[in-house]
Amino acid sequence: MELLLDTRLIFGRYMRQLMRNKIALTFGVLQPLLYLGFFGPLLTRMPGSGALYDGQSVWQGFVPGMLVMLGLFGSAFAGFGIIGELRLGVVERMRVTPASRLALLMGRIGTDVVRIEMQAVLLLLAAFGFGLRAPVFGILISLGILGLITGCIASLSYAIALFAREENSFAPLLNAVLLPLVLLSGILLPMSLAPGWLNALAHMSPFLYVVNGLRDAFVGDYGSSAMLVGLFVTFVFTAVSLTVGALTFRRENA
Amino acid sequence: MIESSQLTRKFSTKQGTVEAVRGVDFEVAEGETVGFLGANGAGKTTTLRMLTTLLGPSSGTATVAGHDLRDEPIEVRKRIGYVAQAGGTDPQTSVREELALQARLYRVPASEVPERVRRVSHQLDLYDLLDREAGALSGGQRRRLDIALGLIHRPPLVFLDEPTSGLDPQARSALWEHIRRLRDELGTTIFLTTHYLDEADALCDRLLIIDQGRIVTEGSPEELKNRVAGDLITIELQSGELVDRAKALLGSREDVRELATVGSTLRLTVERGEQAVLDMLRVLDGAELQPIAINLARPSLDQVFLAFTGRSLHDDPGATT
Ligand SMILES: Nc1ncnc2c1ncn2[C@@H]1O[C@H](COP(=O)(O)OP(=O)(O)OP(=O)(O)O)[C@@H](O)[C@H]1O
Ligand SMILES: [Mg+2]
């Protein structure tokens, strides 16, 4: 009970901060929007593009990747916020209260998830304008999965930030992880196009399964094996990252 | 309220291990105001962070507000307030919002929060600033906000890490007033750190002097001063010859620890100077020796600090101002 109450308090604090900062809210969605507007149209006009994402329209194949990219980039940088707050003393000020330490993490993650979901809706509306058509239920499932992976990444980001403790070591770490992850997850183009070695490598990225699952959701194929694997990977990944985050927040000296 | 037993804390850094705190033992009774006096890097903040459950001790134990630090950190947290040396507010958040959130995190019922915020902001002169963002406060106003945040749940025990750093003299004495009221009206136990001697002298019932991670001595400011130096009495007479006579008369007294003559003045270091000085006047009078001037000086805490740590707080090489 206290966990829920504390989580709500922390969530409220960071939601108010988010709402004060509308610029960050809009600019966060800029990167996937740019891909959508400046790269998507190229895909649709590519020769043989109809067969690119096997059996799907280009938009049905491309937008799920953009959603995952939004979740990935949008929440990976969440840790910067906590580094700033470490320096300000805000983190200690909260940790010295009886508030649940798990709540200090969950409240923040909650805000990150809401932010990404709002941006995702914006992205989907734009995609709809470009010509995306997808079943409502599939989109809802996708937003659900997006919420979970956003929470995962944010949780890991906070955990890593608490170890790194300063921007200078945190930023290079992020860059070293994010770009390969994006490239290996088949976010732009399906990994089925990749040569064997690259495809094999890609299977190490959990987001590959997530993207594949989302693509099936966008065509309404809810019982496909890709969908089930995607869900399974999402749940495992969620459990692991939230545990890592929670343990880091509960460490005595974090 | 606090019983600390052999608390130690080491940090490993690239340059090796830093022994920030090397075994501190002390007790603080309910209602006391105790000061932790030490130079930069002496280990004050580290000790405070251990006592407030923010940092795990490398060894040793402590009971704070009736609960063991390691076994029941949450119970400890419920009963203490902590004001960190560097504060802890978000520049973009309003004073009111910060206070309200902190009250809620301390489990003050939502219905009582506005009243608490009103009260504490009145006490610390923040009432007119409630809707201002913390980032737009002056340094002194922000320090008062830090303190308000540590007091909003009315804890029976508060830890103040250099509460008056960055305040001008007026704001400092206003804050001293407030800290005294906390003790006198609410019976709050206060544990504060400082490297201002006048602050230690003015506020604290008892002082712990910490140097290089160890408590080197403790006692009330008066006790410490008596222990170190005793009071200095200077008696000026008409001539060197008279001084010698005075010396013969006073030198054998039991309460005189040291005595020296400089020209026509006699300097005596004595215990309990106020009594001694009256007595001596009477003796001199009886021998028809009229001093031209007589002066009694109490030792300063600075002398105390110097005697116990081998350094003066005032010529700290680390301080730039
Ligand atoms: N996180 C840390 N890692 C490494 N060393 C540390 C850490 N925190 C403190 N120290 C070291 O421990 C020693 C004691 O520091 P502490 O902050 O307790 O001093 P202090 O008495 O509060 O000093 P000041 O008056 O400057 O605030 C210092 O030598 C400091 O460099
Ligand atoms: Mg300090």
Coordinates of C-alpha atoms and ligand atoms in Angstrom, one line a residue:
Chain A
M1 CA 0.0 0.0 0.0
E2 CA 2.7 2.4 1.0
L3 CA 4.6 1.4 -2.1
L4 CA 1.6 2.4 -4.3
L5 CA 1.1 5.7 -2.4
D6 CA 4.8 6.6 -2.6
T7 CA 4.9 5.7 -6.3
R8 CA 2.0 7.9 -6.9
L9 CA 3.7 10.8 -5.1
I10 CA 6.9 10.4 -7.0
F11 CA 5.1 9.9 -10.3
G12 CA 3.1 13.1 -9.6
R13 CA 6.3 15.0 -9.0
Y14 CA 7.9 14.0 -12.3
M15 CA 4.7 14.3 -14.3
R16 CA 4.5 18.0 -13.1
Q17 CA 8.1 18.5 -14.2
L18 CA 7.3 16.9 -17.5
M19 CA 4.3 19.1 -18.1
R20 CA 6.4 22.1 -17.3
N21 CA 8.8 21.1 -20.0
K22 CA 6.6 20.9 -23.1
I23 CA 9.6 21.5 -25.4
A24 CA 11.3 18.3 -24.3
L25 CA 8.0 16.5 -24.7
T26 CA 7.6 17.5 -28.3
F27 CA 11.2 17.3 -29.3
G28 CA 11.5 13.8 -28.0
V29 CA 9.3 12.6 -30.8
L30 CA 11.2 14.5 -33.4
Q31 CA 13.7 11.8 -34.3
P32 CA 11.2 9.1 -35.2
L33 CA 9.0 11.7 -36.9
L34 CA 11.9 12.7 -39.1
Y35 CA 12.5 9.1 -40.0
L36 CA 8.9 8.7 -40.8
G37 CA 8.7 11.8 -43.0
F38 CA 12.2 11.8 -44.6
F39 CA 13.0 8.1 -44.8
G40 CA 9.6 6.4 -44.9
P41 CA 8.6 7.8 -48.3
L42 CA 11.9 6.5 -49.8
L43 CA 11.0 3.0 -48.7
T44 CA 7.5 3.1 -50.2
R45 CA 9.0 4.0 -53.6
M46 CA 11.8 1.5 -53.5
P47 CA 11.5 -1.1 -56.3
G48 CA 10.0 -4.2 -54.8
S49 CA 9.0 -2.4 -51.7
G50 CA 5.7 -4.3 -51.6
A51 CA 7.6 -7.4 -50.6
L52 CA 10.0 -5.7 -48.2
Y53 CA 8.2 -6.6 -44.9
D54 CA 6.8 -9.9 -46.1
G55 CA 3.1 -9.5 -46.8
Q56 CA 2.8 -6.1 -45.0
S57 CA 2.5 -2.6 -46.4
V58 CA 5.6 -0.6 -46.0
W59 CA 4.0 1.5 -43.3
Q60 CA 2.8 -1.5 -41.3
G61 CA 6.4 -2.8 -41.4
F62 CA 8.2 0.5 -40.8
V63 CA 6.1 2.1 -38.0
P64 CA 6.6 -0.7 -35.5
G65 CA 10.3 -0.2 -35.8
M66 CA 9.9 3.5 -35.2
L67 CA 7.9 2.8 -32.1
V68 CA 10.6 0.7 -30.7
M69 CA 13.2 3.3 -31.6
L70 CA 11.1 5.9 -29.8
G71 CA 11.0 3.7 -26.7
L72 CA 14.7 3.0 -26.9
F73 CA 16.1 6.5 -27.4
G74 CA 13.3 8.2 -25.5
S75 CA 14.0 6.3 -22.2
A76 CA 17.7 5.4 -22.5
F77 CA 18.6 9.0 -21.5
A78 CA 16.3 9.0 -18.5
G79 CA 19.4 8.4 -16.3
F80 CA 20.8 11.8 -17.1
G81 CA 17.9 13.2 -15.0
I82 CA 18.9 11.3 -12.0
I83 CA 22.6 12.2 -12.3
G84 CA 21.5 15.9 -12.2
E85 CA 19.4 15.2 -9.1
L86 CA 22.2 13.3 -7.4
R87 CA 24.3 16.5 -7.8
L88 CA 21.5 18.7 -6.5
G89 CA 21.0 16.5 -3.5
V90 CA 17.4 15.7 -4.4
V91 CA 18.1 12.0 -4.5
E92 CA 19.4 11.9 -0.9
R93 CA 16.7 14.2 0.3
M94 CA 14.2 11.6 -0.9
R95 CA 16.2 8.6 0.3
V96 CA 16.3 10.0 3.8
T97 CA 12.5 9.8 4.1
P98 CA 10.7 6.6 5.0
A99 CA 9.4 6.4 1.4
S100 CA 9.9 3.1 -0.3
R101 CA 13.0 3.0 -2.4
L102 CA 11.3 0.9 -5.0
A103 CA 8.7 3.7 -5.3
L104 CA 11.4 6.2 -6.0
L105 CA 12.3 4.1 -9.0
M106 CA 8.8 3.1 -10.1
G107 CA 7.4 6.7 -9.9
R108 CA 10.1 7.9 -12.2
I109 CA 9.7 5.0 -14.6
G110 CA 6.0 5.7 -14.7
T111 CA 6.6 9.2 -15.9
D112 CA 8.9 7.9 -18.6
V113 CA 6.3 5.5 -19.8
V114 CA 3.6 8.1 -19.9
R115 CA 5.9 10.4 -21.8
I116 CA 6.7 7.8 -24.4
E117 CA 3.1 6.7 -24.8
M118 CA 2.1 10.3 -25.5
Q119 CA 4.8 10.6 -28.0
A120 CA 3.9 7.3 -29.6
V121 CA 0.3 8.5 -30.1
L122 CA 1.6 11.5 -31.8
L123 CA 3.8 9.4 -34.0
L124 CA 1.0 7.1 -34.9
L125 CA -1.3 10.0 -35.8
A126 CA 1.4 11.3 -38.1
A127 CA 1.9 7.8 -39.6
F128 CA -1.8 7.6 -40.2
G129 CA -1.5 10.7 -42.2
F130 CA 1.3 9.2 -44.3
G131 CA -0.9 6.2 -45.0
L132 CA -0.5 3.7 -42.2
R133 CA -3.5 1.4 -41.7
A134 CA -3.6 -1.1 -38.9
P135 CA -6.2 -2.8 -36.6
V136 CA -7.0 -0.9 -33.4
F137 CA -6.4 -3.9 -31.2
G138 CA -3.0 -4.5 -32.8
I139 CA -2.1 -0.9 -32.1
L140 CA -3.2 -1.2 -28.5
I141 CA -1.1 -4.3 -28.0
S142 CA 1.8 -2.5 -29.5
L143 CA 1.4 0.4 -27.2
G144 CA 1.3 -2.0 -24.3
I145 CA 4.5 -3.7 -25.3
L146 CA 6.1 -0.3 -26.0
G147 CA 5.2 0.7 -22.4
L148 CA 6.9 -2.3 -21.0
I149 CA 10.1 -2.0 -22.9
T150 CA 10.2 1.7 -22.2
G151 CA 10.0 0.9 -18.5
C152 CA 12.8 -1.7 -18.9
I153 CA 15.1 0.7 -20.6
A154 CA 14.4 3.5 -18.2
S155 CA 15.0 1.2 -15.3
L156 CA 18.3 0.1 -16.7
S157 CA 19.2 3.6 -17.5
Y158 CA 18.6 4.7 -13.9
A159 CA 20.6 1.8 -12.6
I160 CA 23.6 2.5 -14.9
A161 CA 23.4 6.2 -14.1
L162 CA 23.6 5.5 -10.4
F163 CA 26.7 3.5 -11.0
A164 CA 28.3 5.9 -13.4
R165 CA 27.3 8.9 -11.2
E166 CA 28.4 11.5 -13.7
E167 CA 27.5 12.5 -17.3
N168 CA 30.9 12.1 -18.7
S169 CA 31.1 8.4 -18.1
F170 CA 27.4 7.8 -18.7
A171 CA 27.1 9.3 -22.1
P172 CA 29.8 7.3 -23.9
L173 CA 28.4 4.2 -22.3
L174 CA 24.9 4.9 -23.7
N175 CA 26.2 5.6 -27.2
A176 CA 28.3 2.4 -27.2
V177 CA 25.1 0.4 -26.4
L178 CA 22.3 2.1 -28.2
L179 CA 23.5 2.4 -31.8
P180 CA 24.5 -1.3 -32.3
L181 CA 21.2 -2.2 -30.6
V182 CA 19.2 -0.2 -33.0
L183 CA 21.0 -1.5 -36.0
L184 CA 20.8 -5.1 -34.8
S185 CA 17.1 -5.0 -34.0
G186 CA 15.8 -4.7 -37.6
I187 CA 14.2 -1.4 -36.7
L188 CA 14.6 0.2 -40.2
L189 CA 14.6 -2.9 -42.4
P190 CA 13.7 -6.5 -41.6
M191 CA 16.6 -8.6 -40.6
S192 CA 15.4 -11.3 -43.0
L193 CA 17.3 -9.3 -45.6
A194 CA 20.5 -9.7 -43.7
P195 CA 23.3 -12.1 -44.5
G196 CA 23.5 -15.1 -42.2
W197 CA 26.2 -13.9 -39.8
L198 CA 24.4 -10.5 -39.3
N199 CA 21.1 -12.2 -38.9
A200 CA 22.6 -14.5 -36.3
L201 CA 24.2 -11.6 -34.5
A202 CA 20.8 -9.8 -34.6
H203 CA 19.2 -12.6 -32.7
M204 CA 21.1 -11.5 -29.6
S205 CA 19.2 -8.3 -29.4
P206 CA 16.0 -8.7 -27.5
F207 CA 14.4 -5.8 -29.5
L208 CA 14.6 -7.9 -32.7
Y209 CA 11.9 -10.1 -31.2
V210 CA 9.9 -7.2 -30.0
V211 CA 9.9 -5.4 -33.4
N212 CA 9.0 -8.7 -35.2
G213 CA 6.1 -9.2 -32.7
L214 CA 4.9 -5.6 -33.2
R215 CA 4.9 -6.1 -37.0
D216 CA 2.6 -9.0 -36.7
A217 CA 0.3 -7.1 -34.3
F218 CA 0.1 -4.3 -37.0
V219 CA -1.4 -6.8 -39.5
G220 CA -3.7 -8.4 -36.9
D221 CA -1.8 -11.7 -36.7
Y222 CA -2.1 -12.0 -32.9
G223 CA -1.4 -15.7 -32.7
S224 CA 1.8 -15.9 -34.8
S225 CA 4.9 -17.4 -33.3
A226 CA 6.7 -14.1 -33.8
M227 CA 4.0 -12.4 -31.7
L228 CA 4.3 -14.9 -28.9
V229 CA 8.0 -14.9 -28.9
G230 CA 7.9 -11.1 -28.9
L231 CA 5.6 -11.1 -25.9
F232 CA 7.7 -13.6 -24.1
V233 CA 10.9 -11.7 -24.6
T234 CA 9.2 -8.5 -23.5
F235 CA 8.0 -10.1 -20.2
V236 CA 11.4 -11.7 -19.4
F237 CA 13.2 -8.5 -20.3
T238 CA 10.8 -6.5 -18.1
A239 CA 11.3 -8.8 -15.1
V240 CA 15.1 -8.7 -15.5
S241 CA 15.4 -5.0 -15.9
L242 CA 13.0 -4.0 -13.2
T243 CA 14.9 -6.4 -10.8
V244 CA 18.2 -4.8 -11.7
G245 CA 16.7 -1.3 -11.2
A246 CA 15.1 -2.2 -7.9
L247 CA 18.3 -3.8 -6.6
T248 CA 20.3 -0.8 -7.5
F249 CA 17.9 1.6 -5.9
R250 CA 17.9 -0.5 -2.7
R251 CA 21.6 -0.6 -2.4
E252 CA 22.6 1.2 0.6
N253 CA 24.9 3.7 -1.0
A254 CA 23.2 4.4 -4.3
Chain B
M1 CA 18.7 9.8 21.2
I2 CA 22.0 8.7 19.5
E3 CA 24.4 6.1 20.6
S4 CA 27.2 5.6 18.2
S5 CA 29.7 2.8 18.8
Q6 CA 32.9 2.6 16.9
L7 CA 31.4 3.7 13.6
T8 CA 34.0 3.7 10.8
R9 CA 33.8 4.4 7.1
K10 CA 36.3 3.8 4.4
F11 CA 36.1 4.9 0.8
S12 CA 38.1 3.3 -1.9
T13 CA 39.3 5.8 -4.5
K14 CA 41.8 5.5 -7.4
Q15 CA 44.4 6.9 -5.1
G16 CA 43.8 4.3 -2.5
T17 CA 41.6 3.9 0.6
V18 CA 40.4 7.0 2.4
E19 CA 39.6 6.4 6.1
A20 CA 37.0 9.1 6.4
V21 CA 35.8 8.1 9.8
R22 CA 38.0 6.0 12.1
G23 CA 35.8 4.9 14.9
V24 CA 33.5 7.5 16.6
D25 CA 31.9 6.8 19.9
F26 CA 29.4 9.2 21.5
E27 CA 26.0 9.6 22.9
V28 CA 23.5 12.3 22.5
A29 CA 20.7 12.7 25.1
E30 CA 17.2 13.7 24.4
G31 CA 16.7 17.4 24.1
E32 CA 20.4 18.2 23.7
T33 CA 21.9 20.4 21.1
V34 CA 25.2 18.8 20.2
G35 CA 27.7 20.3 17.8
F36 CA 30.2 18.4 15.7
L37 CA 33.1 20.7 15.2
G38 CA 35.9 20.0 12.8
A39 CA 38.0 21.3 9.9
N40 CA 37.3 20.5 6.2
G41 CA 37.5 16.8 5.6
A42 CA 37.4 15.8 9.2
G43 CA 34.6 13.4 8.6
K44 CA 31.6 15.3 9.8
T45 CA 29.4 14.8 6.7
T46 CA 30.4 11.2 6.4
T47 CA 29.4 10.5 10.0
L48 CA 26.1 12.3 9.5
R49 CA 25.3 10.3 6.4
M50 CA 25.9 7.1 8.3
L51 CA 23.7 8.2 11.2
T52 CA 20.9 9.1 8.8
T53 CA 21.0 5.7 7.0
L54 CA 22.3 7.2 3.7
L55 CA 25.6 5.5 3.9
G56 CA 26.4 2.1 5.3
P57 CA 29.2 2.0 7.9
S58 CA 32.3 0.0 7.2
S59 CA 32.1 -1.2 10.7
G60 CA 30.5 -0.3 14.0
T61 CA 26.9 0.2 15.0
A62 CA 24.6 3.0 16.2
T63 CA 21.2 3.4 17.6
V64 CA 19.4 6.5 16.4
A65 CA 16.1 7.6 17.8
G66 CA 15.7 4.3 19.5
H67 CA 16.3 2.0 16.5
D68 CA 19.3 0.3 15.2
L69 CA 20.8 1.8 12.0
R70 CA 21.3 -1.5 10.2
D71 CA 18.3 -3.5 11.4
E72 CA 15.6 -0.9 11.2
P73 CA 16.6 1.9 8.9
I74 CA 13.0 2.8 8.1
E75 CA 12.1 3.3 11.7
V76 CA 15.1 5.6 12.0
R77 CA 14.1 7.5 8.9
K78 CA 10.6 8.1 10.3
R79 CA 12.0 9.8 13.3
I80 CA 14.7 12.0 12.0
G81 CA 15.1 15.1 9.8
Y82 CA 18.2 15.7 7.8
V83 CA 19.5 18.8 6.2
A84 CA 22.4 18.0 3.9
Q85 CA 25.4 20.3 3.6
A86 CA 24.6 21.0 0.0
G87 CA 20.8 21.1 0.3
G88 CA 18.5 19.2 -2.0
T89 CA 15.9 21.1 -4.0
D90 CA 15.0 21.1 -7.7
P91 CA 15.5 24.6 -9.2
Q92 CA 12.4 24.4 -11.3
T93 CA 10.0 23.3 -8.5
S94 CA 8.1 25.8 -6.4
V95 CA 8.8 26.1 -2.7
R96 CA 5.3 25.0 -1.8
E97 CA 5.5 21.9 -4.0
E98 CA 8.8 20.9 -2.5
L99 CA 7.5 21.3 1.0
A100 CA 4.3 19.5 0.3
L101 CA 6.0 16.5 -1.4
Q102 CA 8.5 16.1 1.4
A103 CA 5.6 16.2 4.0
R104 CA 3.8 13.5 2.0
L105 CA 6.9 11.3 1.7
Y106 CA 7.2 11.6 5.5
R107 CA 3.6 10.3 5.6
V108 CA 1.9 13.5 6.8
P109 CA -1.7 13.0 5.9
A110 CA -2.7 14.9 2.8
S111 CA -5.3 16.9 4.7
E112 CA -2.7 18.3 7.1
V113 CA -0.2 19.2 4.5
P114 CA -1.3 22.7 3.7
E115 CA -1.3 23.6 7.3
R116 CA 2.2 22.2 7.8
V117 CA 3.5 24.0 4.8
R118 CA 2.0 27.2 6.1
R119 CA 3.5 26.8 9.6
V120 CA 7.0 25.8 8.6
S121 CA 7.1 28.6 6.0
H122 CA 6.1 31.1 8.6
Q123 CA 8.7 29.8 11.0
L124 CA 11.5 30.0 8.5
D125 CA 10.4 33.2 6.8
L126 CA 9.5 31.6 3.6
Y127 CA 5.8 32.4 3.5
D128 CA 6.0 35.1 0.9
L129 CA 8.2 32.9 -1.3
L130 CA 5.9 29.8 -1.4
D131 CA 5.1 30.1 -5.0
R132 CA 8.6 31.0 -6.2
E133 CA 10.7 28.4 -7.9
A134 CA 13.5 27.1 -5.7
G135 CA 16.0 28.2 -8.4
A136 CA 14.9 31.7 -8.0
L137 CA 15.7 32.0 -4.3
S138 CA 18.8 33.7 -2.9
G139 CA 21.4 31.4 -1.3
G140 CA 20.1 32.2 2.2
Q141 CA 16.5 31.7 1.3
R142 CA 17.3 28.4 -0.3
R143 CA 19.2 27.4 2.8
R144 CA 16.1 28.1 4.8
L145 CA 14.1 26.0 2.4
D146 CA 16.5 23.1 2.9
I147 CA 16.0 23.4 6.6
A148 CA 12.2 23.7 6.3
L149 CA 12.3 20.5 4.3
G150 CA 14.1 18.7 7.1
L151 CA 11.6 19.9 9.7
I152 CA 8.3 19.6 8.0
H153 CA 7.4 16.3 9.7
R154 CA 8.4 17.7 13.1
P155 CA 11.0 15.0 13.9
P156 CA 12.2 14.6 17.4
L157 CA 15.8 14.5 16.2
V158 CA 17.3 16.6 13.4
F159 CA 20.7 16.5 11.8
L160 CA 21.9 19.8 10.4
D161 CA 25.0 19.7 8.2
E162 CA 26.5 23.2 8.3
P163 CA 23.1 24.8 8.6
T164 CA 24.4 28.4 8.3
S165 CA 26.9 28.0 5.5
G166 CA 26.4 30.7 3.0
L167 CA 24.3 32.9 5.2
D168 CA 25.0 36.6 6.0
P169 CA 25.5 37.5 9.7
Q170 CA 21.9 38.6 10.1
A171 CA 20.5 35.5 8.5
R172 CA 22.8 33.4 10.6
S173 CA 21.6 34.8 13.9
A174 CA 18.0 34.6 12.8
L175 CA 18.6 30.9 12.1
W176 CA 20.3 30.4 15.4
E177 CA 17.2 31.9 17.0
H178 CA 15.1 29.4 15.2
I179 CA 17.3 26.5 16.2
R180 CA 17.1 27.5 19.8
R181 CA 13.4 27.7 19.6
L182 CA 13.3 24.2 18.2
R183 CA 15.1 23.0 21.3
D184 CA 13.2 25.2 23.8
E185 CA 9.7 24.9 22.5
L186 CA 9.5 21.5 20.9
G187 CA 12.3 19.7 22.8
T188 CA 13.9 18.7 19.6
T189 CA 17.2 17.0 19.8
I190 CA 19.7 18.7 17.4
F191 CA 22.9 17.4 16.1
L192 CA 24.7 19.9 13.9
T193 CA 28.0 20.2 12.3
T194 CA 29.9 23.5 11.9
H195 CA 33.3 24.9 11.5
Y196 CA 32.2 28.2 12.9
L197 CA 33.4 28.5 16.4
D198 CA 31.0 31.3 17.4
E199 CA 28.2 29.1 16.2
A200 CA 29.3 26.2 18.2
D201 CA 29.7 28.5 21.2
A202 CA 26.3 30.1 20.7
L203 CA 24.2 27.1 20.0
C204 CA 25.5 23.9 21.4
D205 CA 25.1 22.4 24.9
R206 CA 27.9 20.1 24.1
L207 CA 30.6 19.9 21.5
L208 CA 32.4 16.9 19.9
I209 CA 35.6 18.0 18.3
I210 CA 36.4 15.7 15.3
D211 CA 39.8 15.6 13.6
Q212 CA 40.9 13.2 10.9
G213 CA 37.9 10.8 11.5
R214 CA 38.3 10.7 15.3
I215 CA 36.6 12.5 18.1
V216 CA 39.5 14.1 20.0
T217 CA 37.6 15.6 22.8
E218 CA 34.1 16.5 24.0
G219 CA 32.4 18.7 26.5
S220 CA 30.3 21.8 26.9
P221 CA 31.9 24.9 25.4
E222 CA 32.7 26.2 28.9
E223 CA 34.3 22.9 30.0
L224 CA 36.4 22.7 27.0
K225 CA 37.7 26.2 27.4
N226 CA 38.4 25.7 31.1
R227 CA 40.2 22.4 30.3
V228 CA 42.4 23.9 27.8
A229 CA 43.5 27.3 28.9
G230 CA 42.0 28.6 32.0
D231 CA 41.3 32.4 32.1
L232 CA 43.9 35.0 31.6
I233 CA 44.2 37.8 34.2
T234 CA 46.4 40.7 33.4
I235 CA 47.3 43.1 36.2
E236 CA 49.2 46.3 35.5
L237 CA 51.0 48.1 38.3
Q238 CA 53.0 51.3 38.6
S239 CA 56.4 49.8 38.5
G240 CA 58.4 46.6 38.0
E241 CA 59.2 46.6 41.7
L242 CA 55.6 46.6 42.7
V243 CA 55.0 43.7 40.2
D244 CA 57.5 41.6 42.0
R245 CA 55.7 42.2 45.3
A246 CA 52.4 41.3 43.7
K247 CA 53.9 38.2 42.2
A248 CA 55.1 37.1 45.6
L249 CA 51.7 37.6 47.0
L250 CA 49.7 35.9 44.3
G251 CA 52.0 33.3 42.9
S252 CA 51.5 30.8 45.6
R253 CA 47.7 30.6 45.1
E254 CA 46.3 27.2 44.3
D255 CA 44.3 28.3 41.3
V256 CA 47.1 29.9 39.5
R257 CA 48.5 27.6 36.8
E258 CA 51.0 29.9 35.2
L259 CA 52.3 33.3 35.8
A260 CA 54.6 35.7 34.0
T261 CA 55.7 39.3 34.3
V262 CA 56.2 41.6 31.4
G263 CA 57.5 45.0 32.4
S264 CA 55.1 46.4 34.9
T265 CA 52.3 43.9 34.2
L266 CA 51.7 40.5 35.7
R267 CA 49.9 37.8 33.7
L268 CA 48.3 34.9 35.4
T269 CA 46.5 31.9 34.0
V270 CA 43.9 30.8 36.4
E271 CA 40.9 28.6 36.8
R272 CA 37.5 30.3 37.3
G273 CA 38.8 33.8 36.5
E274 CA 35.7 35.7 37.8
Q275 CA 36.2 34.5 41.3
A276 CA 40.0 34.7 41.3
V277 CA 40.1 38.3 40.0
L278 CA 37.9 39.6 43.0
D279 CA 40.0 37.7 45.4
M280 CA 43.2 38.9 44.1
L281 CA 42.0 42.5 44.1
R282 CA 41.3 42.1 47.8
V283 CA 44.7 40.7 48.5
L284 CA 46.5 43.4 46.6
D285 CA 44.4 46.0 48.3
G286 CA 45.3 44.6 51.7
A287 CA 49.0 45.0 50.8
E288 CA 48.4 48.5 49.6
L289 CA 49.1 47.7 46.0
Q290 CA 46.8 49.6 43.7
P291 CA 46.7 48.2 40.1
I292 CA 46.4 50.7 37.3
A293 CA 44.4 48.3 35.2
I294 CA 43.1 44.8 35.5
N295 CA 41.7 42.6 32.7
L296 CA 40.1 39.2 32.6
A297 CA 40.0 37.3 29.3
R298 CA 38.2 34.1 28.7
P299 CA 39.9 31.6 26.3
S300 CA 38.3 31.2 22.9
L301 CA 37.1 28.0 21.3
D302 CA 39.7 28.6 18.8
Q303 CA 42.4 28.0 21.4
V304 CA 40.5 24.9 22.4
F305 CA 40.5 23.7 18.8
L306 CA 44.2 24.5 18.4
A307 CA 45.1 22.6 21.6
F308 CA 43.2 19.4 20.6
T309 CA 43.9 19.2 16.9
G310 CA 47.1 21.1 16.6
R311 CA 45.6 23.4 14.0
S312 CA 43.6 26.5 14.0
L313 CA 40.2 26.5 12.3
H314 CA 40.9 30.0 11.0
D315 CA 44.1 29.5 9.1
D316 CA 42.8 26.4 7.3
P317 CA 44.9 26.1 4.1
G318 CA 41.8 24.7 2.3
A319 CA 39.8 27.8 2.7
T320 CA 40.2 30.4 0.1
T321 CA 38.1 33.2 1.5
Ligands
LIG1 N1 32.3 9.4 -1.6 C1 33.5 9.6 -1.2 N2 34.5 9.0 -1.9 C2 35.8 9.2 -1.5 N3 36.2 9.9 -0.4 C3 35.2 10.6 0.2 C4 33.9 10.5 -0.1 N4 33.1 11.2 0.7 C5 34.0 11.8 1.6 N5 35.3 11.4 1.3 C6 36.5 11.8 2.0 O1 36.3 11.5 3.4 C7 36.9 12.6 4.2 C8 35.8 13.1 5.1 O2 34.9 13.8 4.3 P1 33.6 14.6 4.9 O3 32.8 15.0 3.8 O4 33.0 13.7 5.9 O5 34.3 15.8 5.7 P2 33.6 17.0 6.4 O6 34.1 17.0 7.8 O7 32.2 17.0 6.2 O8 34.3 18.3 5.7 P3 33.7 19.7 5.2 O9 33.8 20.6 6.4 O10 34.6 20.1 4.1 O11 32.3 19.5 4.8 C9 37.5 13.5 3.2 O12 38.8 13.3 3.1 C10 36.8 13.2 1.9 O13 37.6 13.5 0.8
MG2 MG 30.8 18.2 5.4

